[in-house]
C-alpha positions as a LaTeX table, in Angstrom:
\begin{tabular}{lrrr}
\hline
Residue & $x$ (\AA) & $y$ (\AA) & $z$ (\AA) \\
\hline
Unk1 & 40.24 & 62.69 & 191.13 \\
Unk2 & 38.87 & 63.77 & 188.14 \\
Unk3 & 42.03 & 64.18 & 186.07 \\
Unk4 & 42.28 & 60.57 & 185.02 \\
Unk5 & 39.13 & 61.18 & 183.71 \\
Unk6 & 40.00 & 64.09 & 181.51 \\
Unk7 & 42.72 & 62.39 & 180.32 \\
Unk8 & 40.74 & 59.43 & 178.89 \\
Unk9 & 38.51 & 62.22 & 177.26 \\
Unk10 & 41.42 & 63.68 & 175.76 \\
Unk11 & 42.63 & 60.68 & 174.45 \\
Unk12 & 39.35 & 59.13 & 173.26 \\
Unk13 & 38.74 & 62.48 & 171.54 \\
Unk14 & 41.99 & 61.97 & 170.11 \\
Unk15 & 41.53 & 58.61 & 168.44 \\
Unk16 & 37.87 & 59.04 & 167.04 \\
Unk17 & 39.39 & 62.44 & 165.28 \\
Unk18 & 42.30 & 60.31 & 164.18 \\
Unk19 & 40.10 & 57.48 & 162.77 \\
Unk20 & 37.62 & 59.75 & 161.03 \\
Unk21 & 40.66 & 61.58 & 159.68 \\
Unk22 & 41.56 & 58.31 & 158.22 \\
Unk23 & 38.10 & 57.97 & 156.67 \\
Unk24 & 38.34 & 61.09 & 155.03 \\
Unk25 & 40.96 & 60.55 & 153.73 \\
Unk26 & 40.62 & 56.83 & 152.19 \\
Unk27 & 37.30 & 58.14 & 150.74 \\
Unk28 & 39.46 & 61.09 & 149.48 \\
Unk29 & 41.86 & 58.72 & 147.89 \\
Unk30 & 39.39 & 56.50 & 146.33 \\
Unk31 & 37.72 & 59.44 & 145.04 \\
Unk32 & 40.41 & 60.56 & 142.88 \\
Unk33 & 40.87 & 56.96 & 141.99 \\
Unk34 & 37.56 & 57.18 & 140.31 \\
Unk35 & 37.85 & 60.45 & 138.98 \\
Unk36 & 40.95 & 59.68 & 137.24 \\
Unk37 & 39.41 & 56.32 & 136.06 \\
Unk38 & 36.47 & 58.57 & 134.56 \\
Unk39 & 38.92 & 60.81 & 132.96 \\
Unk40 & 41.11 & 58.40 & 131.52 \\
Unk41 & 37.76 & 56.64 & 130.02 \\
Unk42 & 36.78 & 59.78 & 128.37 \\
Unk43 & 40.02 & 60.19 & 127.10 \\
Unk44 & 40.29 & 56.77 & 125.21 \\
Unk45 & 36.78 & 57.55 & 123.58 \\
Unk46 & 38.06 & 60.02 & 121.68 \\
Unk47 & 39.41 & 58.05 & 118.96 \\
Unk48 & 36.22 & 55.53 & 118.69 \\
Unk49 & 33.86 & 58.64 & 118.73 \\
Unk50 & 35.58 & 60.71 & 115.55 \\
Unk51 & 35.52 & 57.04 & 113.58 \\
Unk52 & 31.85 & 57.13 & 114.66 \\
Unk53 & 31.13 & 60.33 & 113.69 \\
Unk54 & 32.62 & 59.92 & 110.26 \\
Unk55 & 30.53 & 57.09 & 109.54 \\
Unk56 & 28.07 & 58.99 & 110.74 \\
Unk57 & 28.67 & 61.31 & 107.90 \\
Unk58 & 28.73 & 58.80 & 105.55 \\
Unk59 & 25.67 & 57.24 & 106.32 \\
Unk60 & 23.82 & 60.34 & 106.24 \\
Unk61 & 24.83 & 60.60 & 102.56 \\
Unk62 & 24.02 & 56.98 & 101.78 \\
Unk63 & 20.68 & 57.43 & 103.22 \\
Unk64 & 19.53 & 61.02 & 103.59 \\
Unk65 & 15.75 & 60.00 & 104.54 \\
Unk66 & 16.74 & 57.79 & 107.47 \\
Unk67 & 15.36 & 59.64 & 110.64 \\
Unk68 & 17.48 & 56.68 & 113.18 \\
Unk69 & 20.18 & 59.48 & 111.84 \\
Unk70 & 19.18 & 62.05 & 113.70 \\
Unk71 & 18.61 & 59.66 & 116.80 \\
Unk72 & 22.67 & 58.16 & 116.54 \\
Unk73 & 23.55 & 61.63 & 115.56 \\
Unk74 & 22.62 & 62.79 & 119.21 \\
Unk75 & 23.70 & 59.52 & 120.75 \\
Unk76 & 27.12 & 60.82 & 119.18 \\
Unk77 & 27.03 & 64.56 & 119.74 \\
Unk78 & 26.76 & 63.86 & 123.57 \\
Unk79 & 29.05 & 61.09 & 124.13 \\
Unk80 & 31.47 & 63.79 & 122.14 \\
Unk81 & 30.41 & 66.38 & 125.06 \\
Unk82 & 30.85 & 63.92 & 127.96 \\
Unk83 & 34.62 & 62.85 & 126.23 \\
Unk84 & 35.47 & 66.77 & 125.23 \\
Unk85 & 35.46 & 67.87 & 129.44 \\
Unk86 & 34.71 & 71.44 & 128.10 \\
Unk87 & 30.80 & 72.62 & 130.16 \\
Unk88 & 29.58 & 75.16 & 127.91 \\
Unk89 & 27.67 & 78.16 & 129.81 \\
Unk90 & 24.30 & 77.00 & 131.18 \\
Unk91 & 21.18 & 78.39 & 128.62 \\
Unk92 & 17.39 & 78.52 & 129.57 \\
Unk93 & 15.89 & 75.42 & 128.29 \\
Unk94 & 12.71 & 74.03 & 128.63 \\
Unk95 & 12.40 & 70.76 & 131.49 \\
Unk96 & 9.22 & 69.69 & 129.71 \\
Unk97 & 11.07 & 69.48 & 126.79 \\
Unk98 & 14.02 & 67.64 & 128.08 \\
Unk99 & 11.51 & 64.65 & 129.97 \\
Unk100 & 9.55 & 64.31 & 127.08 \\
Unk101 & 12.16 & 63.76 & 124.88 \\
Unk102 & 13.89 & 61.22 & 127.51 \\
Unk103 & 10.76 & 59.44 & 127.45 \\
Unk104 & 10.76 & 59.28 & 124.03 \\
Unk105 & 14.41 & 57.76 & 123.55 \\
Unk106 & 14.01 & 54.99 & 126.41 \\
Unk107 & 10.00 & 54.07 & 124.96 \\
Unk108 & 12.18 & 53.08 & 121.73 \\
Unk109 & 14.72 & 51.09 & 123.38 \\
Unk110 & 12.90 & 49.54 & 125.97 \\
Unk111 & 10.95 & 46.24 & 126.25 \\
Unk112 & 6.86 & 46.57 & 125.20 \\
Unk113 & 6.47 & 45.34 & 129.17 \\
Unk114 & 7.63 & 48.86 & 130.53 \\
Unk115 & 5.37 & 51.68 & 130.56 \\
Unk116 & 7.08 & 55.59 & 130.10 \\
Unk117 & 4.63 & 57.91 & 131.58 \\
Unk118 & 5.18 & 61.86 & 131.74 \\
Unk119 & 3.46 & 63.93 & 134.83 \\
Unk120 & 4.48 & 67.53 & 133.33 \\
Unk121 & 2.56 & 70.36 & 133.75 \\
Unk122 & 0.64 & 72.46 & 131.23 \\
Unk123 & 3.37 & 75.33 & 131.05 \\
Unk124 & 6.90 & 74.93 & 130.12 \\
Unk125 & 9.26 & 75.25 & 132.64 \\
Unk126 & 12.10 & 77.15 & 131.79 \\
Unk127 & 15.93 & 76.74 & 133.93 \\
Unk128 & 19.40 & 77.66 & 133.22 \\
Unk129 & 20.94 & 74.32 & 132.41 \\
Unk130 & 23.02 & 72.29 & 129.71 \\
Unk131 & 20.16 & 70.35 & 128.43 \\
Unk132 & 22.49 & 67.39 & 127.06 \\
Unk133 & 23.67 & 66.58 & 129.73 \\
Unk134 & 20.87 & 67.32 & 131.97 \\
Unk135 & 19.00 & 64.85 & 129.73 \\
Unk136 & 21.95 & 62.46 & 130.34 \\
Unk137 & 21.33 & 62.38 & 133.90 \\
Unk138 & 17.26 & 61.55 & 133.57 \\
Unk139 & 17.81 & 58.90 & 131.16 \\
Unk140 & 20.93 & 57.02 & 133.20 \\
Unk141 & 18.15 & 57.48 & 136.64 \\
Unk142 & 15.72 & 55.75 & 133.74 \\
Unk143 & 17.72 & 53.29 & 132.64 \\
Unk144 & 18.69 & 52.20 & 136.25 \\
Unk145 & 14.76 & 51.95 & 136.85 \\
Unk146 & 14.07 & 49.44 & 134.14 \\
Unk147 & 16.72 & 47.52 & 134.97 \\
Unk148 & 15.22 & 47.44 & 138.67 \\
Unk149 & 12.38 & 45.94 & 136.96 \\
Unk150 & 14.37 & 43.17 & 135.52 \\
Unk151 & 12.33 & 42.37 & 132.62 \\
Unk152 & 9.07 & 42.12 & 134.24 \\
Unk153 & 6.13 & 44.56 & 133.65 \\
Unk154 & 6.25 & 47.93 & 135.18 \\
Unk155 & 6.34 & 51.19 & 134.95 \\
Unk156 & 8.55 & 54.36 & 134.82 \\
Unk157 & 6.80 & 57.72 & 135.92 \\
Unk158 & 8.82 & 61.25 & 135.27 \\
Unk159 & 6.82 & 64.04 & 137.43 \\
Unk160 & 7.98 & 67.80 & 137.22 \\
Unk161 & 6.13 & 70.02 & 139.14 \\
Unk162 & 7.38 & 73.76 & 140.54 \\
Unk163 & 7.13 & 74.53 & 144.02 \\
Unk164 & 7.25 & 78.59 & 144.65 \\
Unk165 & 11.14 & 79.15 & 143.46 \\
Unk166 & 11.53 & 75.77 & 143.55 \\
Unk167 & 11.62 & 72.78 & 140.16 \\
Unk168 & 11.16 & 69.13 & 141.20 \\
Unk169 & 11.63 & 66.72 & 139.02 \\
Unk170 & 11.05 & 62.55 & 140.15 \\
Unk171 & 11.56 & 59.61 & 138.35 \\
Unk172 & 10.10 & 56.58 & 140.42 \\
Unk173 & 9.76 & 52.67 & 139.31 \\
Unk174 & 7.84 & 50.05 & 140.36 \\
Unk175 & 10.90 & 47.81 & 140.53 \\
Unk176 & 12.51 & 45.91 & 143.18 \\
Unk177 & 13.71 & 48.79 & 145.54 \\
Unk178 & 17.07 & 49.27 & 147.54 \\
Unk179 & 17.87 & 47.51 & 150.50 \\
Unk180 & 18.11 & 50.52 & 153.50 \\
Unk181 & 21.63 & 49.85 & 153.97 \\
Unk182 & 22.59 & 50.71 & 150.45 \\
Unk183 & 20.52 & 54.00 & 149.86 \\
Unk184 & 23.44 & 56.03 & 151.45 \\
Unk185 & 25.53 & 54.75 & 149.09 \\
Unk186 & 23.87 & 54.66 & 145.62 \\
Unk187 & 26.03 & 57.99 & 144.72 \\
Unk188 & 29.57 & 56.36 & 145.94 \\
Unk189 & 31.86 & 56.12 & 143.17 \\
Unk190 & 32.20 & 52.41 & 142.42 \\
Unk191 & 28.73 & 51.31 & 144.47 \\
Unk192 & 26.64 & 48.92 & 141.96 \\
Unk193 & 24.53 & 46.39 & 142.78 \\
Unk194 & 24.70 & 44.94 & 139.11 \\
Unk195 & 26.93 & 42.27 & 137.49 \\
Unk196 & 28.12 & 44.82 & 135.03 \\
Unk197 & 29.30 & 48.36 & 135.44 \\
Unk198 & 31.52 & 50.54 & 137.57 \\
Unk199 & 29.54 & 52.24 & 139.08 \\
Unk200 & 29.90 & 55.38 & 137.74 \\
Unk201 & 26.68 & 56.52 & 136.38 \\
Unk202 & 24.86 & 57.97 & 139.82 \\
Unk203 & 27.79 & 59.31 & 141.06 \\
Unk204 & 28.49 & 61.44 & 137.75 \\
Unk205 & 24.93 & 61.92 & 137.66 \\
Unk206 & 25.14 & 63.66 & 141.01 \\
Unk207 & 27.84 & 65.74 & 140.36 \\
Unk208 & 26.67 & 66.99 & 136.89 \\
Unk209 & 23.06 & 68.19 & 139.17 \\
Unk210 & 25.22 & 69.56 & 142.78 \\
Unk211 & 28.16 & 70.82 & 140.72 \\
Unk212 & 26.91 & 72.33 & 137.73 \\
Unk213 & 23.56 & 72.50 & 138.27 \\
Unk214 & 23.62 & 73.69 & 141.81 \\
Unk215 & 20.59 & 71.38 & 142.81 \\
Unk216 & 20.34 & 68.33 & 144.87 \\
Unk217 & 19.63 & 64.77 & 144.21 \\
Unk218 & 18.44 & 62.07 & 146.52 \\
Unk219 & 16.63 & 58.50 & 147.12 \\
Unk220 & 13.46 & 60.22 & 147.97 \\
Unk221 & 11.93 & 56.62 & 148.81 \\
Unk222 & 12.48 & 52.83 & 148.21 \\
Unk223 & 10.61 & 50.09 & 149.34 \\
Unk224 & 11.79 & 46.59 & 148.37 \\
Unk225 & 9.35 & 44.70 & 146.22 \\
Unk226 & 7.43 & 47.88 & 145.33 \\
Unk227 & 9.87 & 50.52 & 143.90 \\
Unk228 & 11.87 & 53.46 & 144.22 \\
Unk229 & 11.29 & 57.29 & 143.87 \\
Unk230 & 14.88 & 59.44 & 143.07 \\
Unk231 & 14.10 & 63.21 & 143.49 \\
Unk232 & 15.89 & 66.26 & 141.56 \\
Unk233 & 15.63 & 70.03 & 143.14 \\
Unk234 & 16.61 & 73.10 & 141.28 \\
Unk235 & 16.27 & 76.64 & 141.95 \\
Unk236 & 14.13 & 78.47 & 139.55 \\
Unk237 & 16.40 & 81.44 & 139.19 \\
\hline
\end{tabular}
């Protein structure tokens, strides 16, 4: 009596395997859509960054004193890292370093309205890490928090504190949040919420921290109309 039963187990098991299966692998597919798309990208920057670079060079000559220089000569050096593919070994760097200089760039480029405010603690914190890109990934989380603020006052707030073994680092805004549904997918390939873009910059951000950083990233918090709170953990050693 109970066979007919069975069978219908069988078979439901059957199609909810078959139908994840087919998730996994659209989201596999689309994946290497995107990866290739980010590849190909970095590939036609090439040319654009060595024209860039050379007059680069030749502004440097023209004017020697101009300290914007070293500021585009940065800009330059790490969209030539990002293009190049090559991850140098990981060095110990300092994190205080790193959020005080992101601070720094986006206090220059952002609107008078939007506050930059460092929570760092007295002592540097030292990781293994490639502090470009590293750096990279803090500004693109700060960039994505002004814009949540779309030109309205607020605030940006980069925290770094060490728990036992532990390094957290949190950027939160007092922007306009993210809806619940969309918080699982802020690190999809191709998720934006914004007119421009592809969608690229929190999912590269993500793998630059899981995949060569070996830490995690996540929405630690969002609350529409009040802002959101994206959290970093690395291991100390």
């Amino acid at each position: 009596a109970i066979y007919p039963y069975i069978q219908l187990g069988v078979v439901m098991l059957f199609v909810v395997v078959a139908i994840f299966a087919l998730l996994t692998s659209k989201r596999a597919e689309q994946n290497k859509v995107w990866v290739g798309l980010s590849k190909e990208t970095a590939h036609q920057l090439g040319t654009p960054i060595s024209s860039l670079m050379a007059w680069l060079a030749i502004l440097k000559e023209t004017y020697p004193n101009d300290k914007l220089l070293s500021e585009l000569d940065k800009d330059v050096q790490r969209l030539q890292l990002v293009a190049d593919g090559s991850l140098p070994e990981p060095l110990p760097a300092s994190l205080n370093e790193v959020l005080e200089h992101v601070a720094e760039y986006m206090d220059r480029r952002t609107s008078k309205k939007i506050q930059m405010i460092t929570d760092l603690p007295d002592e540097d914190i030292i990781i293994k890490m490639n502090a470009s890109l590293f750096e990279w990934v803090i500004e693109n989380l700060c960039k994505n928090a002004v814009d949540a603020m779309g030109g309205e006052c607020g605030q940006v707030v980069l925290h770094l504190e060490q728990i036992d073994n532990k390094v957290v680092v949190e950027i939160s805004d007092t922007g306009k949040g993210i809806k619940r549904k969309n918080i699982k997918n802020v690190f999809r390939p191709g998720f934006t919420t914004k007119q421009r873009g592809w969608g690229l910059g929190l999912s590269l951000a993500k793998r630059i921290v899981e995949d060569y950083h070996y830490g995690k990233i996540f929405v630690k918090c969002s609350e529409i109309g009040h802002g959101t709170t994206f959290r970093i953990e690395l291991n100390k050693s």
